[in-house]
Amino acid sequence: MNEGRSRITQAFERKLSRHPMPVRLRGEAVHRAIHTDGHAETPGQRWALSLVAALLAVAIVATLVFTARALHPRGSLPAGPPSPAIPWLPLPADLMPPPAPSPQPIPIPPGTPACTADKIVGSVVGSQGATGHVITSFAFAGAGQVACFLDGTPSVTLIDAAGRTIAFRPHAPYIPPSTSGPALVDPGPVPEAHTALKYGQASFNIDWVSQPEGCPGAASVSVATARIALPAGGTLSVAVPAAPAAYVCQGLGVGSFESPPAPVEVTPAPLLPAVTVQARPTAAVGKPFEYMVKLTNDTGQSMNLAAMCPNYEEELFVDIINGSPPLGGKHFFQLNCGPAGTITPGHSATFHMVLEVPASAAPGTYTLIFLLGYWNSMTKVVQTTVKVTVNG
Amino acid sequence: MVDSAPTSEPSLVTSARAGSEDAFDALIGTLIEPAYKLAVVLLGNSEEAEDAVQEACFKAWRKLHQLHVDSPLRPWFLTIFANQCRSLRRARWWSVKRVPSVQGTNDFPGEWVDWELDLDRAIDRLPATDRAALFLFFYLDAPLAEVSRILKISPQAAKSRVHRAVVKLRLSMEVAES
């Protein structure tokens, strides 16, 4: 792995050496970012202005709602009575995303027979070197009219150019296969060298050592042919192109059959509802601070929170503009989703929230930040200002 | 009496938010080189990489108020930066140079190969997202959690992407004719 890491790092260095970064870029980028902004305010002031803009927007919306209610008789608006808030529970958040499915081989259709030597053709499709090992890859396609499968590890005998068997002892394969289980072999032409394996082709690797250090005084031998005995019966002879010679005392590794892994798609996180926070403007040092979080399904599809429950993070920042640290670190919880059930499009659920204001908190103006997301990815952020006093 | 310049990251963030160019340079300046390199890996073009750096710096300045003072800066900036590169790649979809598929050949060269060239070509053939995952994980030595955040995928998917990219490299490495 370290060898591979080093090679990959060196490859990136070669690529980057062809595109060196201009020395001027750092100064220019920073300077232009600030001086082409075209706004007089600093980022800190911008946040404050954003908050003012948000408050103005809320005020405008409130005015519009008030006007609408004045114009329409009570009951003609679609809004129903407010639903009771869902109580808060200190549910621990599970921040670990679900594991991505591991690569799986292409499924084998029921009734597919195991491949015997007369049903398939094979060839060497590539050879590579790594840390003194020569790794040769064989690939197979079906020679008949029907598919078959290869499973397990073949028995491989290597022959030199004079037809003599090379007496290797076995060793563990240098590169383990990326998939396990039966590998499908569809009818098709002999696999071509230097091309990636196609679906419906199976492969396996062998490896030998090409460095003499481990076999002092021994002569190397050149491999000319591989005789591959299949688990289901029969032996294939495949010519092996010229490659660095082998030192037999180091042994021969034979991998098991594998197929190109079936495509794996990572399931995206479900959509999140819109979030609004209602909080009293004051809180007390050392006492629970209660506030409400309203989740509104603003999408076109139902959200089953009971089945897929988001986490939230709440923080009280002393002063977001001046960069004081949040009180008591980060606080992650899972919403009390059970009572919420499914939120249908256009509807909401309100959650009662409780935040413990530390007894060590200094009185002052804080920013309550509420973040909602799945697993550890908090993508919805709402913030409001709270004044913390000694008596609340 | 001379005030000492802030040096800790939270202090620098505070000063930068207040409009200090020096503080913003101290914060973002050190990230410009890795960002530029990431852009070269993603976009393969020096001029576009420079444009991406310029634009990402501008966005970082505009979004500085969204940065939590206790959040690590590098993943935050590189996330903005990777978004910018993605936008650039989407915008130029029509001009993306098509790389011909690897042509198979049945005659095996008789001599050993230049593995460096093979590896370089194999990396160039990878999708940009795979290249980015390899670059972040191997070259920048970023932990998988950071890779996942920058690429906007789960940590498990980041691990899987790095693994798959290495497997693809291994599969696509061809023996070059000398």
XYZ file of C-alpha atoms in Angstrom:
570
model
C 0.000 0.000 0.000
C 2.817 2.380 0.903
C 4.518 1.567 -2.367
C 1.291 2.250 -4.240
C 0.771 5.489 -2.298
C 4.253 6.627 -3.154
C 3.822 5.815 -6.839
C 0.501 7.625 -7.029
C 1.925 10.638 -5.192
C 4.885 10.727 -7.566
C 2.537 10.510 -10.544
C 0.637 13.564 -9.278
C 3.925 15.384 -8.743
C 4.930 14.686 -12.344
C 1.596 15.972 -13.564
C 1.742 19.079 -11.366
C 5.297 19.832 -12.403
C 3.912 20.487 -15.889
C 1.519 23.090 -14.448
C 3.485 25.025 -11.793
C 1.497 27.551 -9.820
C 2.423 31.147 -10.701
C 3.980 32.857 -7.671
C 1.758 35.898 -8.178
C -1.438 33.839 -7.827
C -1.662 33.872 -4.037
C -1.358 37.633 -3.687
C -3.630 38.326 -6.627
C -6.344 35.918 -5.567
C -6.529 37.228 -2.010
C -6.341 40.876 -3.054
C -8.953 40.557 -5.773
C -11.307 38.598 -3.526
C -11.448 41.516 -1.145
C -11.167 44.456 -3.514
C -13.435 43.260 -6.318
C -16.159 42.362 -3.862
C -17.905 45.630 -4.647
C -19.557 45.697 -1.224
C -18.531 48.044 1.500
C -19.367 45.716 4.345
C -17.043 43.152 5.880
C -18.059 39.461 6.101
C -19.006 39.983 9.725
C -21.178 42.942 8.910
C -22.612 40.938 6.022
C -23.849 38.313 8.453
C -25.527 40.970 10.542
C -27.103 42.477 7.428
C -28.290 39.007 6.390
C -29.978 38.640 9.749
C -31.612 42.049 9.405
C -32.751 41.117 5.893
C -34.177 37.846 7.210
C -36.042 39.694 9.968
C -37.377 42.174 7.429
C -38.526 39.281 5.256
C -40.299 37.728 8.242
C -41.948 41.054 8.989
C -43.118 41.385 5.379
C -44.507 37.855 5.365
C -46.256 38.473 8.673
C -47.809 41.644 7.244
C -48.985 39.767 4.155
C -50.551 37.021 6.273
C -52.237 39.583 8.485
C -53.602 41.368 5.415
C -54.802 38.111 3.896
C -56.593 37.167 7.079
C -58.220 40.589 7.161
C -59.430 40.167 3.608
C -60.685 36.589 3.939
C -63.291 35.409 6.408
C -61.964 33.060 9.106
C -62.010 29.488 7.869
C -61.452 30.287 4.238
C -57.669 29.985 4.674
C -56.227 26.465 4.418
C -54.263 26.678 7.673
C -55.758 24.548 10.438
C -55.288 24.768 14.185
C -51.665 24.488 15.296
C -50.696 20.916 16.103
C -49.165 20.255 19.564
C -45.387 20.255 19.762
C -43.587 16.927 19.884
C -41.782 16.619 23.221
C -38.010 16.701 23.419
C -36.081 13.591 24.309
C -32.323 13.367 24.759
C -31.894 10.888 21.920
C -28.272 10.258 20.967
C -27.393 11.001 17.366
C -25.923 8.260 15.243
C -23.518 10.236 13.096
C -22.187 7.305 11.099
C -23.532 7.178 7.551
C -24.635 3.750 6.359
C -21.790 1.783 4.784
C -21.664 1.754 1.016
C -22.312 -1.686 -0.413
C -19.118 -3.589 -1.137
C -18.335 -4.511 -4.745
C -20.292 -7.567 -5.789
C -19.731 -9.827 -8.771
C -22.218 -9.887 -11.612
C -25.100 -12.169 -10.556
C -25.189 -15.623 -12.108
C -28.527 -16.528 -13.752
C -30.082 -19.655 -12.235
C -29.241 -22.822 -14.128
C -25.920 -21.536 -15.458
C -23.430 -24.429 -15.603
C -19.864 -24.330 -14.309
C -17.278 -23.732 -17.053
C -15.185 -26.612 -18.252
C -12.112 -26.127 -20.429
C -13.933 -26.961 -23.660
C -16.472 -24.183 -23.097
C -14.134 -21.212 -22.715
C -11.150 -19.499 -24.290
C -8.469 -17.653 -22.352
C -5.603 -15.253 -22.930
C -3.146 -13.078 -21.054
C -4.588 -9.576 -20.977
C -1.904 -7.752 -19.046
C 1.192 -7.913 -16.951
C 2.551 -5.471 -14.445
C 5.308 -5.202 -11.911
C 5.192 -4.127 -8.299
C 7.965 -4.339 -5.690
C 9.772 -7.112 -7.534
C 6.634 -9.095 -8.282
C 5.394 -9.799 -11.799
C 1.624 -10.030 -11.882
C 0.091 -11.610 -14.974
C -3.633 -11.432 -15.606
C -5.600 -14.077 -17.506
C -9.100 -13.450 -18.827
C -11.714 -15.815 -20.202
C -14.718 -15.670 -22.513
C -17.234 -18.309 -23.534
C -16.365 -20.357 -26.639
C -19.820 -21.840 -27.125
C -23.346 -20.520 -27.317
C -24.235 -20.430 -23.632
C -22.887 -18.696 -20.546
C -21.108 -20.553 -17.760
C -19.369 -19.558 -14.557
C -15.907 -19.922 -13.051
C -15.571 -20.225 -9.320
C -12.735 -20.837 -6.909
C -9.031 -21.032 -7.664
C -7.584 -22.853 -10.653
C -4.548 -25.074 -10.474
C -1.797 -23.462 -12.557
C 1.342 -25.092 -13.926
C 3.916 -22.909 -15.684
C 6.028 -24.261 -18.544
C 9.253 -22.834 -19.954
C 10.073 -22.416 -23.652
C 11.607 -25.912 -23.790
C 8.379 -27.467 -22.517
C 9.697 -28.206 -19.034
C 7.473 -27.755 -16.018
C 8.746 -25.011 -13.705
C 8.686 -26.279 -10.141
C 7.210 -23.436 -8.148
C 6.028 -23.811 -4.617
C 2.731 -22.047 -3.942
C 2.450 -18.792 -2.034
C -0.438 -16.463 -1.211
C -1.495 -14.224 -4.111
C 0.213 -10.837 -4.058
C -2.981 -8.968 -4.986
C -6.206 -10.451 -3.612
C -9.239 -10.432 -5.937
C -11.590 -7.446 -5.644
C -14.705 -9.625 -5.797
C -15.405 -13.117 -4.587
C -17.909 -15.728 -5.656
C -18.719 -17.198 -9.024
C -17.726 -15.123 -12.063
C -19.995 -15.137 -15.108
C -18.465 -16.032 -18.496
C -20.575 -15.019 -21.487
C -19.907 -16.230 -25.031
C -17.577 -13.838 -26.844
C -14.242 -13.355 -28.575
C -10.931 -14.062 -26.894
C -10.287 -11.198 -24.432
C -7.867 -8.641 -25.828
C -4.680 -7.608 -24.088
C -4.425 -4.136 -22.539
C -8.179 -3.670 -22.249
C -10.216 -3.502 -19.098
C -12.259 -6.552 -18.303
C -15.778 -6.476 -19.716
C -18.924 -7.677 -18.013
C -19.289 -11.357 -18.866
C -15.539 -11.974 -18.774
C -13.789 -13.624 -15.838
C -10.179 -13.267 -14.818
C -7.572 -14.274 -12.312
C -3.975 -13.261 -11.593
C -0.775 -15.140 -10.981
C 2.392 -13.629 -9.611
C 6.033 -14.576 -9.313
C 9.151 -12.802 -8.053
C 11.593 -11.352 -10.580
C 14.269 -10.153 -8.128
C 17.189 -12.515 -7.355
C 17.853 -11.387 -3.765
C 15.698 -14.085 -2.187
C 17.265 -16.919 -4.188
C 21.056 -16.526 -3.898
C 22.919 -18.445 -6.578
C 19.748 -19.535 -8.356
C 19.156 -18.975 -12.068
C 15.985 -17.365 -13.300
C 13.561 -19.093 -15.643
C 11.351 -17.610 -18.338
C 7.715 -18.537 -18.429
C 6.287 -19.464 -21.835
C 2.998 -21.227 -21.199
C 0.455 -21.560 -18.419
C -1.600 -24.717 -18.051
C -4.752 -23.818 -16.181
C -6.767 -26.671 -14.679
C -10.342 -25.532 -14.040
C -12.239 -26.540 -10.891
C -15.096 -27.997 -12.980
C -12.803 -29.979 -15.255
C -10.385 -29.678 -18.162
C -7.135 -27.811 -18.701
C -6.459 -24.770 -20.864
C -3.034 -23.942 -22.253
C -2.415 -20.226 -22.612
C 0.723 -18.664 -24.084
C 2.420 -16.204 -21.732
C 4.085 -13.226 -23.486
C 7.618 -12.246 -22.600
C 7.951 -10.836 -19.122
C 10.753 -10.615 -16.528
C 12.009 -14.076 -15.616
C 11.037 -15.807 -12.401
C 13.046 -17.009 -9.415
C 11.245 -20.189 -8.480
C 12.401 -20.363 -4.862
C 10.128 -17.412 -4.134
C 7.057 -19.341 -5.239
C 3.996 -18.722 -7.384
C 0.838 -16.963 -6.252
C -2.447 -17.936 -7.896
C -5.547 -15.841 -7.280
C -9.138 -16.963 -7.529
C -11.521 -16.161 -10.348
C -13.159 -12.769 -10.286
C -15.413 -10.685 -12.475
C -15.724 -6.925 -12.954
C -17.737 -5.693 -9.985
C -21.315 -4.722 -10.661
C -21.793 -0.938 -10.488
C -22.404 0.250 -6.934
C -24.539 3.330 -6.435
C -24.446 5.154 -3.123
C -27.954 6.026 -2.034
C -28.246 9.799 -1.643
C -29.547 11.220 1.613
C -33.301 11.879 1.618
C -34.569 15.416 1.253
C -34.814 17.551 4.361
C -37.777 19.691 5.345
C -37.588 23.467 5.658
C -36.630 24.567 9.149
C -37.818 27.520 11.221
C -36.916 28.223 14.822
C -39.058 30.067 17.345
C -37.249 31.061 20.514
C -37.853 33.439 23.375
C -35.319 36.253 23.225
C -33.976 35.534 26.703
C -32.494 32.563 28.530
C -31.130 32.008 32.033
C -27.667 30.927 33.059
C -27.660 27.333 34.299
C -31.266 26.620 33.277
C -32.883 24.805 30.386
C -33.630 27.029 27.432
C -36.710 25.918 25.545
C -37.466 26.707 21.954
C -39.535 25.357 19.076
C -38.380 23.964 15.759
C -40.926 23.723 12.969
C -40.194 21.378 10.084
C -42.231 21.964 6.956
C -42.313 19.588 4.040
C -41.748 21.973 1.160
C -41.129 19.170 -1.323
C -43.572 17.256 -3.470
C -43.107 13.944 -1.706
C -43.937 12.628 1.733
C -41.201 12.532 4.369
C -41.330 9.554 6.699
C -39.321 10.914 9.609
C -40.084 7.852 11.712
C -38.342 5.681 9.127
C -35.462 8.026 8.400
C -34.832 10.414 11.250
C -32.493 13.390 10.890
C -29.994 14.518 13.503
C -29.538 18.038 14.714
C -26.770 20.065 16.222
C -27.426 23.052 18.449
C -24.899 25.559 19.606
C -24.924 28.800 21.506
C -22.255 31.090 20.160
C -21.216 33.885 22.431
C -20.603 36.247 19.571
C -20.447 34.890 16.069
C -18.998 38.088 14.641
C -16.171 38.373 17.114
C -15.444 34.704 17.024
C -15.941 33.598 20.606
C -16.156 29.828 21.021
C -19.546 28.145 21.430
C -20.693 27.255 24.908
C -19.928 23.744 25.983
C -18.895 22.365 22.608
C -21.156 20.824 20.027
C -24.376 19.093 20.970
C -25.680 16.429 18.630
C -29.032 14.737 19.103
C -31.533 12.865 17.058
C -34.976 14.410 16.668
C -37.826 12.713 18.470
C -39.137 11.499 15.125
C -41.435 8.701 16.281
C -44.422 10.913 17.111
C -43.873 12.964 13.940
C -44.440 9.989 11.648
C -44.804 11.063 8.049
C -45.034 14.707 7.032
C -47.035 15.033 3.843
C -46.218 17.779 1.328
C -47.179 21.224 2.563
C -47.592 20.121 6.181
C -45.430 20.666 9.249
C -44.390 19.146 12.536
C -43.261 21.227 15.505
C -40.664 19.938 17.931
C -40.157 21.186 21.451
C -36.431 21.583 22.066
C -34.491 21.910 25.291
C -30.964 23.281 25.500
C -29.110 23.321 28.803
C -27.429 26.694 29.242
C -24.257 25.957 31.221
C -23.961 27.387 34.684
C -20.582 28.725 33.594
C -22.120 30.817 30.809
C -21.413 34.509 31.052
C -24.438 36.781 30.628
C -24.548 38.345 27.170
C -25.994 38.122 23.715
C -25.656 34.742 22.052
C -26.541 33.289 18.695
C -28.504 30.071 18.780
C -27.547 27.974 15.783
C -29.673 24.983 14.860
C -28.424 22.630 12.159
C -30.373 19.726 10.712
C -29.105 16.895 8.567
C -28.736 13.192 8.066
C -25.871 11.360 9.738
C -22.992 13.810 10.211
C -23.915 16.057 7.312
C -25.730 19.077 8.701
C -27.018 20.900 5.662
C -29.879 23.056 6.969
C -28.875 25.935 9.235
C -31.073 28.355 11.147
C -29.902 30.919 13.649
C -31.464 33.438 15.965
C -30.271 35.747 18.708
C -30.806 34.953 22.362
C -29.915 37.151 25.327
C -28.655 35.105 28.244
C -29.069 36.707 31.643
C -28.550 35.542 35.172
C -32.249 35.261 35.912
C -33.684 34.617 32.468
C 2.471 50.184 22.153
C 2.081 47.931 19.148
C -0.727 45.408 18.990
C 0.487 41.983 18.080
C -1.093 40.500 15.001
C -3.478 37.608 15.636
C -2.015 34.229 14.789
C -4.532 31.606 15.950
C -7.099 30.485 13.409
C -10.146 31.765 15.340
C -8.437 35.138 15.821
C -7.574 35.282 12.145
C -11.147 34.428 11.211
C -12.348 37.202 13.495
C -9.942 39.709 12.007
C -10.722 38.640 8.460
C -14.438 39.033 9.129
C -13.676 42.521 10.303
C -12.075 43.192 6.917
C -8.369 42.479 7.465
C -6.696 41.513 4.198
C -3.612 40.279 6.083
C -5.723 37.953 8.215
C -7.583 36.652 5.147
C -4.252 36.071 3.429
C -2.897 34.254 6.489
C -5.980 32.040 6.488
C -6.588 31.357 2.832
C -3.193 32.094 1.333
C -1.644 28.878 2.557
C -4.495 26.898 1.010
C -4.136 28.402 -2.428
C -1.351 26.105 -3.551
C -3.141 22.843 -2.618
C -6.310 24.296 -4.138
C -4.511 25.184 -7.362
C -3.054 21.684 -7.514
C -6.481 20.163 -6.935
C -7.805 22.298 -9.800
C -5.023 21.125 -12.109
C -5.881 17.533 -11.223
C -9.598 18.131 -11.740
C -9.477 20.444 -14.749
C -6.123 19.611 -16.320
C -5.587 23.192 -17.367
C -3.446 25.910 -15.741
C -5.583 28.843 -16.884
C -8.812 27.322 -15.650
C -7.101 26.356 -12.422
C -6.127 29.996 -11.887
C -9.681 31.124 -12.632
C -11.038 28.573 -10.178
C -8.655 29.801 -7.472
C -9.653 33.425 -8.052
C -13.358 32.663 -7.972
C -13.117 30.368 -4.937
C -11.183 33.006 -2.995
C -13.876 35.508 -3.819
C -16.583 33.118 -2.639
C -14.628 32.277 0.508
C -14.435 35.975 1.310
C -18.160 36.375 0.733
C -18.977 33.286 2.810
C -16.526 33.865 5.620
C -19.383 34.676 7.986
C -20.703 31.130 7.490
C -17.510 29.549 8.789
C -17.706 28.338 12.367
C -14.716 29.594 14.249
C -13.980 26.112 15.581
C -14.399 24.386 12.238
C -11.269 23.336 10.371
C -10.508 25.767 7.582
C -8.990 23.485 4.933
C -12.034 21.269 4.307
C -14.297 24.334 4.347
C -12.245 26.144 1.715
C -11.557 23.074 -0.407
C -15.285 22.268 -0.383
C -16.015 25.722 -1.789
C -13.169 25.209 -4.190
C -14.289 21.773 -5.379
C -17.783 23.196 -5.987
C -16.207 25.904 -8.119
C -14.266 23.324 -10.125
C -17.422 21.280 -10.611
C -19.235 24.367 -11.878
C -16.405 25.074 -14.276
C -16.452 21.506 -15.542
C -20.211 21.615 -16.015
C -19.963 24.939 -17.837
C -17.471 23.607 -20.344
C -19.084 20.204 -20.922
C -19.314 20.950 -24.583
C -15.590 21.522 -24.875
C -14.379 18.516 -22.931
C -11.775 16.746 -24.951
C -12.789 13.165 -25.550
C -10.088 10.686 -24.771
C -10.200 7.778 -27.186
C -10.856 4.460 -25.569
C -7.872 2.248 -25.092
C -7.231 0.236 -28.219
C -6.579 -3.404 -27.672
C -3.724 -5.155 -29.393
C -2.804 -8.749 -29.468
C 0.916 -8.392 -29.924
C 2.611 -8.157 -26.575
C 5.731 -5.997 -26.479
C 8.786 -7.948 -25.731
C 10.443 -5.451 -23.467
C 9.555 -4.278 -20.005
C 7.611 -1.129 -19.638
C 7.945 2.380 -18.394
C 5.588 2.156 -15.426
C 5.667 5.831 -14.696
C 4.216 6.708 -18.086
C 1.657 3.961 -17.742
C 0.572 5.208 -14.359
C 0.368 8.810 -15.568
C -1.818 7.754 -18.483
C -3.948 5.554 -16.270
C -4.535 8.461 -13.870
C -5.436 10.743 -16.777
C -8.011 8.207 -17.945
C -9.771 8.135 -14.574
C -12.942 10.205 -14.128
C -12.192 13.594 -12.573
C -13.943 12.637 -9.340
C -11.753 9.552 -8.971
C -8.634 11.629 -9.666
C -9.749 14.129 -7.044
C -10.313 11.370 -4.477
C -6.850 9.922 -5.120
C -5.231 13.358 -5.033
C -6.874 14.328 -1.758
C -6.228 10.989 -0.077
C -2.725 10.202 -1.322
C -1.197 13.530 -2.294
C -2.719 15.886 0.269
C -2.847 13.064 2.821
C -6.366 14.152 3.735
C -8.306 11.794 6.017
C -11.321 10.086 4.478
C -13.676 12.284 6.502
C -12.158 15.348 4.838
C -12.194 13.732 1.400
C -15.862 12.920 1.876
C -16.704 16.452 2.942
C -14.885 18.071 0.037
C -16.396 15.704 -2.518
C -19.816 15.826 -0.825
C -20.092 12.093 -0.359
C -20.259 9.884 2.715
C -16.983 8.778 4.348
C -17.767 5.216 3.336
C -18.326 6.330 -0.249
C -15.027 8.234 -0.115
C -13.248 5.105 1.043
C -14.961 3.108 -1.656
C -14.090 5.722 -4.305
C -10.409 5.727 -3.380
C -10.366 1.931 -3.384
C -12.199 1.707 -6.699
C -9.880 4.285 -8.265
C -6.847 2.238 -7.227
C -8.459 -0.894 -8.652
C -9.237 0.946 -11.881
C -5.626 2.090 -12.073
C -4.463 -1.447 -11.681
C -6.865 -2.706 -14.350
C -6.140 -0.028 -16.861
C -2.367 -0.044 -16.555
C -1.237 -1.244 -19.912
C 2.118 -2.408 -21.107
C 3.500 0.463 -23.146
C 5.469 -0.063 -26.251
C 9.009 1.080 -25.724
